[in-house]
JSON list of N, CA and C in Angstrom, two decimals:
[
{"chain": "A", "resi": 1, "resn": "UNK", "atom": "N", "xyz": [-14.07, 9.56, -38.12]},
{"chain": "A", "resi": 1, "resn": "UNK", "atom": "CA", "xyz": [-13.55, 9.73, -36.66]},
{"chain": "A", "resi": 1, "resn": "UNK", "atom": "C", "xyz": [-12.07, 10.30, -37.78]},
{"chain": "A", "resi": 2, "resn": "UNK", "atom": "N", "xyz": [-12.07, 11.52, -37.20]},
{"chain": "A", "resi": 2, "resn": "UNK", "atom": "CA", "xyz": [-10.76, 12.64, -36.81]},
{"chain": "A", "resi": 2, "resn": "UNK", "atom": "C", "xyz": [-9.58, 11.58, -36.44]},
{"chain": "A", "resi": 3, "resn": "UNK", "atom": "N", "xyz": [-8.10, 11.41, -36.97]},
{"chain": "A", "resi": 3, "resn": "UNK", "atom": "CA", "xyz": [-6.85, 11.56, -36.48]},
{"chain": "A", "resi": 3, "resn": "UNK", "atom": "C", "xyz": [-6.77, 11.64, -35.22]},
{"chain": "A", "resi": 4, "resn": "UNK", "atom": "N", "xyz": [-6.92, 12.89, -35.08]},
{"chain": "A", "resi": 4, "resn": "UNK", "atom": "CA", "xyz": [-7.30, 13.31, -32.88]},
{"chain": "A", "resi": 4, "resn": "UNK", "atom": "C", "xyz": [-7.84, 11.90, -32.26]},
{"chain": "A", "resi": 5, "resn": "UNK", "atom": "N", "xyz": [-8.67, 11.67, -32.31]},
{"chain": "A", "resi": 5, "resn": "UNK", "atom": "CA", "xyz": [-10.03, 10.86, -31.51]},
{"chain": "A", "resi": 5, "resn": "UNK", "atom": "C", "xyz": [-9.53, 8.71, -32.16]},
{"chain": "A", "resi": 6, "resn": "UNK", "atom": "N", "xyz": [-8.60, 8.46, -32.91]},
{"chain": "A", "resi": 6, "resn": "UNK", "atom": "CA", "xyz": [-8.58, 7.51, -33.59]},
{"chain": "A", "resi": 6, "resn": "UNK", "atom": "C", "xyz": [-7.44, 7.57, -32.44]},
{"chain": "A", "resi": 7, "resn": "UNK", "atom": "N", "xyz": [-6.41, 8.75, -32.56]},
{"chain": "A", "resi": 7, "resn": "UNK", "atom": "CA", "xyz": [-5.01, 8.27, -31.60]},
{"chain": "A", "resi": 7, "resn": "UNK", "atom": "C", "xyz": [-5.46, 8.39, -30.55]},
{"chain": "A", "resi": 8, "resn": "UNK", "atom": "N", "xyz": [-6.17, 8.30, -29.55]},
{"chain": "A", "resi": 8, "resn": "UNK", "atom": "CA", "xyz": [-6.54, 9.34, -27.89]},
{"chain": "A", "resi": 8, "resn": "UNK", "atom": "C", "xyz": [-7.00, 7.37, -28.00]},
{"chain": "A", "resi": 9, "resn": "UNK", "atom": "N", "xyz": [-8.41, 6.97, -28.85]},
{"chain": "A", "resi": 9, "resn": "UNK", "atom": "CA", "xyz": [-8.58, 5.87, -28.75]},
{"chain": "A", "resi": 9, "resn": "UNK", "atom": "C", "xyz": [-7.44, 4.83, -28.90]},
{"chain": "A", "resi": 10, "resn": "UNK", "atom": "N", "xyz": [-5.78, 4.81, -29.48]},
{"chain": "A", "resi": 10, "resn": "UNK", "atom": "CA", "xyz": [-5.03, 3.91, -29.19]},
{"chain": "A", "resi": 10, "resn": "UNK", "atom": "C", "xyz": [-4.82, 4.20, -28.46]},
{"chain": "A", "resi": 11, "resn": "UNK", "atom": "N", "xyz": [-4.54, 5.01, -27.82]},
{"chain": "A", "resi": 11, "resn": "UNK", "atom": "CA", "xyz": [-3.38, 4.92, -26.42]},
{"chain": "A", "resi": 11, "resn": "UNK", "atom": "C", "xyz": [-4.69, 4.30, -25.56]},
{"chain": "A", "resi": 12, "resn": "UNK", "atom": "N", "xyz": [-5.78, 4.61, -25.64]},
{"chain": "A", "resi": 12, "resn": "UNK", "atom": "CA", "xyz": [-7.33, 3.98, -24.14]},
{"chain": "A", "resi": 12, "resn": "UNK", "atom": "C", "xyz": [-7.03, 2.39, -24.31]},
{"chain": "A", "resi": 13, "resn": "UNK", "atom": "N", "xyz": [-7.15, 2.38, -25.69]},
{"chain": "A", "resi": 13, "resn": "UNK", "atom": "CA", "xyz": [-7.23, 0.76, -25.69]},
{"chain": "A", "resi": 13, "resn": "UNK", "atom": "C", "xyz": [-5.64, -0.49, -26.11]},
{"chain": "A", "resi": 14, "resn": "UNK", "atom": "N", "xyz": [-4.78, 0.71, -26.17]},
{"chain": "A", "resi": 14, "resn": "UNK", "atom": "CA", "xyz": [-3.96, -0.46, -27.05]},
{"chain": "A", "resi": 14, "resn": "UNK", "atom": "C", "xyz": [-2.64, -0.64, -26.52]},
{"chain": "A", "resi": 15, "resn": "UNK", "atom": "N", "xyz": [-1.60, -1.11, -26.08]},
{"chain": "A", "resi": 15, "resn": "UNK", "atom": "CA", "xyz": [-1.07, -1.58, -25.34]},
{"chain": "A", "resi": 15, "resn": "UNK", "atom": "C", "xyz": [0.04, -0.20, -24.73]},
{"chain": "A", "resi": 16, "resn": "UNK", "atom": "N", "xyz": [0.19, 1.01, -24.91]},
{"chain": "A", "resi": 16, "resn": "UNK", "atom": "CA", "xyz": [-0.18, 1.89, -24.24]},
{"chain": "A", "resi": 16, "resn": "UNK", "atom": "C", "xyz": [-0.78, 3.03, -22.97]},
{"chain": "A", "resi": 17, "resn": "UNK", "atom": "N", "xyz": [-1.63, 1.99, -22.79]},
{"chain": "A", "resi": 17, "resn": "UNK", "atom": "CA", "xyz": [-2.57, 2.12, -22.09]},
{"chain": "A", "resi": 17, "resn": "UNK", "atom": "C", "xyz": [-1.69, 2.94, -20.34]},
{"chain": "A", "resi": 18, "resn": "UNK", "atom": "N", "xyz": [-2.36, 3.66, -20.10]},
{"chain": "A", "resi": 18, "resn": "UNK", "atom": "CA", "xyz": [-1.07, 4.56, -18.72]},
{"chain": "A", "resi": 18, "resn": "UNK", "atom": "C", "xyz": [-1.56, 4.26, -17.72]},
{"chain": "A", "resi": 19, "resn": "UNK", "atom": "N", "xyz": [-2.85, 3.78, -17.19]},
{"chain": "A", "resi": 19, "resn": "UNK", "atom": "CA", "xyz": [-3.08, 3.85, -15.87]},
{"chain": "A", "resi": 19, "resn": "UNK", "atom": "C", "xyz": [-2.76, 2.00, -15.86]},
{"chain": "A", "resi": 20, "resn": "UNK", "atom": "N", "xyz": [-2.96, 0.83, -16.47]},
{"chain": "A", "resi": 20, "resn": "UNK", "atom": "CA", "xyz": [-2.05, 0.08, -16.42]},
{"chain": "A", "resi": 20, "resn": "UNK", "atom": "C", "xyz": [-0.08, 0.36, -16.14]},
{"chain": "A", "resi": 21, "resn": "UNK", "atom": "N", "xyz": [0.24, 0.52, -17.30]},
{"chain": "A", "resi": 21, "resn": "UNK", "atom": "CA", "xyz": [1.97, 1.32, -16.98]},
{"chain": "A", "resi": 21, "resn": "UNK", "atom": "C", "xyz": [1.81, 1.48, -14.94]},
{"chain": "A", "resi": 22, "resn": "UNK", "atom": "N", "xyz": [0.67, 3.05, -15.13]},
{"chain": "A", "resi": 22, "resn": "UNK", "atom": "CA", "xyz": [0.87, 3.53, -13.36]},
{"chain": "A", "resi": 22, "resn": "UNK", "atom": "C", "xyz": [1.35, 2.39, -12.62]},
{"chain": "A", "resi": 23, "resn": "UNK", "atom": "N", "xyz": [0.05, 0.79, -13.15]},
{"chain": "A", "resi": 23, "resn": "UNK", "atom": "CA", "xyz": [-0.52, 0.12, -11.88]},
{"chain": "A", "resi": 23, "resn": "UNK", "atom": "C", "xyz": [0.46, -0.77, -12.33]},
{"chain": "A", "resi": 24, "resn": "UNK", "atom": "N", "xyz": [1.28, -0.84, -12.88]},
{"chain": "A", "resi": 24, "resn": "UNK", "atom": "CA", "xyz": [2.79, -2.36, -12.72]},
{"chain": "A", "resi": 24, "resn": "UNK", "atom": "C", "xyz": [3.88, -1.65, -13.03]},
{"chain": "A", "resi": 25, "resn": "UNK", "atom": "N", "xyz": [3.81, -0.39, -12.48]},
{"chain": "A", "resi": 25, "resn": "UNK", "atom": "CA", "xyz": [4.79, 0.42, -12.12]},
{"chain": "A", "resi": 25, "resn": "UNK", "atom": "C", "xyz": [5.27, 0.40, -10.10]},
{"chain": "A", "resi": 26, "resn": "UNK", "atom": "N", "xyz": [3.59, 1.01, -9.99]},
{"chain": "A", "resi": 26, "resn": "UNK", "atom": "CA", "xyz": [2.89, 0.83, -8.20]},
{"chain": "A", "resi": 26, "resn": "UNK", "atom": "C", "xyz": [3.08, -0.56, -7.96]},
{"chain": "A", "resi": 27, "resn": "UNK", "atom": "N", "xyz": [2.60, -1.42, -9.04]},
{"chain": "A", "resi": 27, "resn": "UNK", "atom": "CA", "xyz": [2.72, -3.24, -8.15]},
{"chain": "A", "resi": 27, "resn": "UNK", "atom": "C", "xyz": [3.87, -3.65, -7.62]},
{"chain": "A", "resi": 28, "resn": "UNK", "atom": "N", "xyz": [5.43, -3.44, -8.86]},
{"chain": "A", "resi": 28, "resn": "UNK", "atom": "CA", "xyz": [7.00, -3.74, -9.03]},
{"chain": "A", "resi": 28, "resn": "UNK", "atom": "C", "xyz": [7.78, -2.94, -7.41]},
{"chain": "A", "resi": 29, "resn": "UNK", "atom": "N", "xyz": [6.56, -1.49, -7.49]},
{"chain": "A", "resi": 29, "resn": "UNK", "atom": "CA", "xyz": [7.29, -1.24, -6.00]},
{"chain": "A", "resi": 29, "resn": "UNK", "atom": "C", "xyz": [7.05, -1.50, -5.12]},
{"chain": "A", "resi": 30, "resn": "UNK", "atom": "N", "xyz": [5.80, -2.04, -4.54]},
{"chain": "A", "resi": 30, "resn": "UNK", "atom": "CA", "xyz": [5.62, -2.11, -3.08]},
{"chain": "A", "resi": 30, "resn": "UNK", "atom": "C", "xyz": [4.39, -3.66, -3.05]},
{"chain": "A", "resi": 31, "resn": "UNK", "atom": "N", "xyz": [4.25, -4.33, -4.12]},
{"chain": "A", "resi": 31, "resn": "UNK", "atom": "CA", "xyz": [5.06, -5.78, -3.76]},
{"chain": "A", "resi": 31, "resn": "UNK", "atom": "C", "xyz": [6.14, -6.64, -3.66]},
{"chain": "A", "resi": 32, "resn": "UNK", "atom": "N", "xyz": [6.28, -6.68, -2.27]},
{"chain": "A", "resi": 32, "resn": "UNK", "atom": "CA", "xyz": [6.39, -7.86, -2.21]},
{"chain": "A", "resi": 32, "resn": "UNK", "atom": "C", "xyz": [7.57, -9.50, -2.45]},
{"chain": "A", "resi": 33, "resn": "UNK", "atom": "N", "xyz": [8.11, -9.55, -3.07]},
{"chain": "A", "resi": 33, "resn": "UNK", "atom": "CA", "xyz": [8.24, -11.08, -3.73]},
{"chain": "A", "resi": 33, "resn": "UNK", "atom": "C", "xyz": [8.09, -11.75, -2.57]},
{"chain": "A", "resi": 34, "resn": "UNK", "atom": "N", "xyz": [7.52, -13.27, -3.10]},
{"chain": "A", "resi": 34, "resn": "UNK", "atom": "CA", "xyz": [7.27, -14.84, -2.21]},
{"chain": "A", "resi": 34, "resn": "UNK", "atom": "C", "xyz": [8.27, -14.71, -1.14]},
{"chain": "A", "resi": 35, "resn": "UNK", "atom": "N", "xyz": [9.18, -15.10, -1.67]},
{"chain": "A", "resi": 35, "resn": "UNK", "atom": "CA", "xyz": [10.44, -15.32, -0.47]},
{"chain": "A", "resi": 35, "resn": "UNK", "atom": "C", "xyz": [10.39, -13.86, 0.62]},
{"chain": "A", "resi": 36, "resn": "UNK", "atom": "N", "xyz": [10.58, -12.74, 0.48]},
{"chain": "A", "resi": 36, "resn": "UNK", "atom": "CA", "xyz": [10.13, -11.74, 1.58]},
{"chain": "A", "resi": 36, "resn": "UNK", "atom": "C", "xyz": [9.10, -12.16, 1.94]},
{"chain": "A", "resi": 37, "resn": "UNK", "atom": "N", "xyz": [7.70, -12.43, 0.86]},
{"chain": "A", "resi": 37, "resn": "UNK", "atom": "CA", "xyz": [6.61, -12.16, 2.08]},
{"chain": "A", "resi": 37, "resn": "UNK", "atom": "C", "xyz": [6.87, -13.75, 2.98]},
{"chain": "A", "resi": 38, "resn": "UNK", "atom": "N", "xyz": [7.69, -14.86, 2.67]},
{"chain": "A", "resi": 38, "resn": "UNK", "atom": "CA", "xyz": [6.96, -15.89, 3.54]},
{"chain": "A", "resi": 38, "resn": "UNK", "atom": "C", "xyz": [8.54, -15.03, 5.08]},
{"chain": "A", "resi": 39, "resn": "UNK", "atom": "N", "xyz": [9.28, -14.75, 4.32]},
{"chain": "A", "resi": 39, "resn": "UNK", "atom": "CA", "xyz": [10.05, -15.09, 5.51]},
{"chain": "A", "resi": 39, "resn": "UNK", "atom": "C", "xyz": [9.48, -13.37, 6.74]},
{"chain": "A", "resi": 40, "resn": "UNK", "atom": "N", "xyz": [8.81, -12.44, 6.42]},
{"chain": "A", "resi": 40, "resn": "UNK", "atom": "CA", "xyz": [8.39, -11.60, 7.00]},
{"chain": "A", "resi": 40, "resn": "UNK", "atom": "C", "xyz": [7.67, -12.14, 7.36]},
{"chain": "A", "resi": 41, "resn": "UNK", "atom": "N", "xyz": [6.30, -12.73, 7.48]},
{"chain": "A", "resi": 41, "resn": "UNK", "atom": "CA", "xyz": [5.56, -13.46, 7.77]},
{"chain": "A", "resi": 41, "resn": "UNK", "atom": "C", "xyz": [5.46, -15.02, 9.00]},
{"chain": "A", "resi": 42, "resn": "UNK", "atom": "N", "xyz": [6.92, -15.04, 9.00]},
{"chain": "A", "resi": 42, "resn": "UNK", "atom": "CA", "xyz": [7.60, -15.63, 9.53]},
{"chain": "A", "resi": 42, "resn": "UNK", "atom": "C", "xyz": [8.60, -15.76, 11.06]},
{"chain": "A", "resi": 43, "resn": "UNK", "atom": "N", "xyz": [8.63, -13.92, 10.85]},
{"chain": "A", "resi": 43, "resn": "UNK", "atom": "CA", "xyz": [8.98, -13.29, 11.98]},
{"chain": "A", "resi": 43, "resn": "UNK", "atom": "C", "xyz": [8.48, -12.86, 12.42]},
{"chain": "A", "resi": 44, "resn": "UNK", "atom": "N", "xyz": [6.43, -12.32, 11.61]},
{"chain": "A", "resi": 44, "resn": "UNK", "atom": "CA", "xyz": [5.96, -11.55, 12.67]},
{"chain": "A", "resi": 44, "resn": "UNK", "atom": "C", "xyz": [4.85, -13.14, 13.10]},
{"chain": "A", "resi": 45, "resn": "UNK", "atom": "N", "xyz": [5.39, -14.30, 12.49]},
{"chain": "A", "resi": 45, "resn": "UNK", "atom": "CA", "xyz": [4.62, -15.11, 13.45]},
{"chain": "A", "resi": 45, "resn": "UNK", "atom": "C", "xyz": [5.16, -15.24, 14.74]},
{"chain": "A", "resi": 46, "resn": "UNK", "atom": "N", "xyz": [6.71, -15.98, 15.01]},
{"chain": "A", "resi": 46, "resn": "UNK", "atom": "CA", "xyz": [7.85, -16.03, 16.08]},
{"chain": "A", "resi": 46, "resn": "UNK", "atom": "C", "xyz": [7.77, -14.82, 16.80]},
{"chain": "A", "resi": 47, "resn": "UNK", "atom": "N", "xyz": [7.31, -13.70, 16.32]},
{"chain": "A", "resi": 47, "resn": "UNK", "atom": "CA", "xyz": [7.22, -12.94, 17.48]},
{"chain": "A", "resi": 47, "resn": "UNK", "atom": "C", "xyz": [5.56, -12.54, 18.32]},
{"chain": "A", "resi": 48, "resn": "UNK", "atom": "N", "xyz": [4.91, -12.67, 17.45]},
{"chain": "A", "resi": 48, "resn": "UNK", "atom": "CA", "xyz": [4.04, -13.02, 18.05]},
{"chain": "A", "resi": 48, "resn": "UNK", "atom": "C", "xyz": [3.86, -14.21, 19.41]},
{"chain": "A", "resi": 49, "resn": "UNK", "atom": "N", "xyz": [4.50, -15.54, 18.80]},
{"chain": "A", "resi": 49, "resn": "UNK", "atom": "CA", "xyz": [3.95, -16.75, 20.21]},
{"chain": "A", "resi": 49, "resn": "UNK", "atom": "C", "xyz": [5.12, -15.93, 20.85]},
{"chain": "A", "resi": 50, "resn": "UNK", "atom": "N", "xyz": [6.31, -15.17, 20.75]},
{"chain": "A", "resi": 50, "resn": "UNK", "atom": "CA", "xyz": [7.07, -15.10, 21.49]},
{"chain": "A", "resi": 50, "resn": "UNK", "atom": "C", "xyz": [6.02, -14.34, 22.89]},
{"chain": "A", "resi": 51, "resn": "UNK", "atom": "N", "xyz": [5.47, -12.64, 22.11]},
{"chain": "A", "resi": 51, "resn": "UNK", "atom": "CA", "xyz": [4.42, -12.66, 23.09]},
{"chain": "A", "resi": 51, "resn": "UNK", "atom": "C", "xyz": [3.68, -13.20, 24.11]},
{"chain": "A", "resi": 52, "resn": "UNK", "atom": "N", "xyz": [3.43, -13.89, 23.37]},
{"chain": "A", "resi": 52, "resn": "UNK", "atom": "CA", "xyz": [2.21, -14.78, 23.83]},
{"chain": "A", "resi": 52, "resn": "UNK", "atom": "C", "xyz": [2.70, -15.33, 25.00]},
{"chain": "A", "resi": 53, "resn": "UNK", "atom": "N", "xyz": [3.73, -16.42, 25.07]},
{"chain": "A", "resi": 53, "resn": "UNK", "atom": "CA", "xyz": [4.35, -16.93, 25.71]},
{"chain": "A", "resi": 53, "resn": "UNK", "atom": "C", "xyz": [5.16, -15.63, 27.21]},
{"chain": "A", "resi": 54, "resn": "UNK", "atom": "N", "xyz": [5.42, -14.73, 27.05]},
{"chain": "A", "resi": 54, "resn": "UNK", "atom": "CA", "xyz": [5.93, -14.04, 27.91]},
{"chain": "A", "resi": 54, "resn": "UNK", "atom": "C", "xyz": [4.50, -13.71, 28.83]},
{"chain": "A", "resi": 55, "resn": "UNK", "atom": "N", "xyz": [3.20, -13.35, 27.59]},
{"chain": "A", "resi": 55, "resn": "UNK", "atom": "CA", "xyz": [1.68, -12.93, 29.02]},
{"chain": "A", "resi": 55, "resn": "UNK", "atom": "C", "xyz": [1.61, -14.19, 29.40]},
{"chain": "A", "resi": 56, "resn": "UNK", "atom": "N", "xyz": [1.74, -15.24, 28.79]},
{"chain": "A", "resi": 56, "resn": "UNK", "atom": "CA", "xyz": [0.79, -15.61, 29.89]},
{"chain": "A", "resi": 56, "resn": "UNK", "atom": "C", "xyz": [2.00, -16.30, 30.97]},
{"chain": "A", "resi": 57, "resn": "UNK", "atom": "N", "xyz": [3.46, -16.36, 30.52]},
{"chain": "A", "resi": 57, "resn": "UNK", "atom": "CA", "xyz": [4.55, -16.26, 31.88]},
{"chain": "A", "resi": 57, "resn": "UNK", "atom": "C", "xyz": [3.68, -15.17, 32.85]},
{"chain": "A", "resi": 58, "resn": "UNK", "atom": "N", "xyz": [3.77, -14.23, 32.39]},
{"chain": "A", "resi": 58, "resn": "UNK", "atom": "CA", "xyz": [3.78, -13.45, 33.49]},
{"chain": "A", "resi": 58, "resn": "UNK", "atom": "C", "xyz": [2.08, -13.50, 34.47]},
{"chain": "A", "resi": 59, "resn": "UNK", "atom": "N", "xyz": [1.06, -13.53, 33.12]},
{"chain": "A", "resi": 59, "resn": "UNK", "atom": "CA", "xyz": [0.09, -13.84, 33.90]},
{"chain": "A", "resi": 59, "resn": "UNK", "atom": "C", "xyz": [-0.13, -14.62, 35.12]},
{"chain": "A", "resi": 60, "resn": "UNK", "atom": "N", "xyz": [0.69, -15.92, 35.11]},
{"chain": "A", "resi": 60, "resn": "UNK", "atom": "CA", "xyz": [0.59, -17.40, 36.45]},
{"chain": "A", "resi": 60, "resn": "UNK", "atom": "C", "xyz": [1.60, -17.51, 37.15]},
{"chain": "A", "resi": 61, "resn": "UNK", "atom": "N", "xyz": [2.96, -16.02, 37.16]},
{"chain": "A", "resi": 61, "resn": "UNK", "atom": "CA", "xyz": [3.36, -16.06, 37.83]},
{"chain": "A", "resi": 61, "resn": "UNK", "atom": "C", "xyz": [2.77, -15.30, 38.88]},
{"chain": "A", "resi": 62, "resn": "UNK", "atom": "N", "xyz": [1.68, -13.97, 38.03]},
{"chain": "A", "resi": 62, "resn": "UNK", "atom": "CA", "xyz": [1.20, -13.50, 39.17]},
{"chain": "A", "resi": 62, "resn": "UNK", "atom": "C", "xyz": [0.35, -13.63, 40.22]},
{"chain": "A", "resi": 63, "resn": "UNK", "atom": "N", "xyz": [-0.17, -14.86, 39.50]},
{"chain": "A", "resi": 63, "resn": "UNK", "atom": "CA", "xyz": [-1.57, -16.29, 39.98]},
{"chain": "A", "resi": 63, "resn": "UNK", "atom": "C", "xyz": [-0.87, -16.67, 40.81]},
{"chain": "A", "resi": 64, "resn": "UNK", "atom": "N", "xyz": [-0.05, -17.22, 41.17]},
{"chain": "A", "resi": 64, "resn": "UNK", "atom": "CA", "xyz": [0.65, -17.78, 41.86]},
{"chain": "A", "resi": 64, "resn": "UNK", "atom": "C", "xyz": [1.13, -17.53, 42.87]},
{"chain": "A", "resi": 65, "resn": "UNK", "atom": "N", "xyz": [1.31, -15.63, 43.16]},
{"chain": "A", "resi": 65, "resn": "UNK", "atom": "CA", "xyz": [1.69, -15.04, 44.37]},
{"chain": "A", "resi": 65, "resn": "UNK", "atom": "C", "xyz": [1.34, -14.84, 44.88]}
]
């Protein structure tokens, strides 16, 4: 095997896998830490509960009229 192909194989199989490095950069950029995720989920759940209760209140108010 020529040096060119050996070097290319080492780059693809070795510790300098370009795809893995790119994936790690994307992961660190876009994945939220666990605590941020839980806070966001809690806020979303609370907002949904408020929306449902307001919608339920309006429907009962219109039924009473």
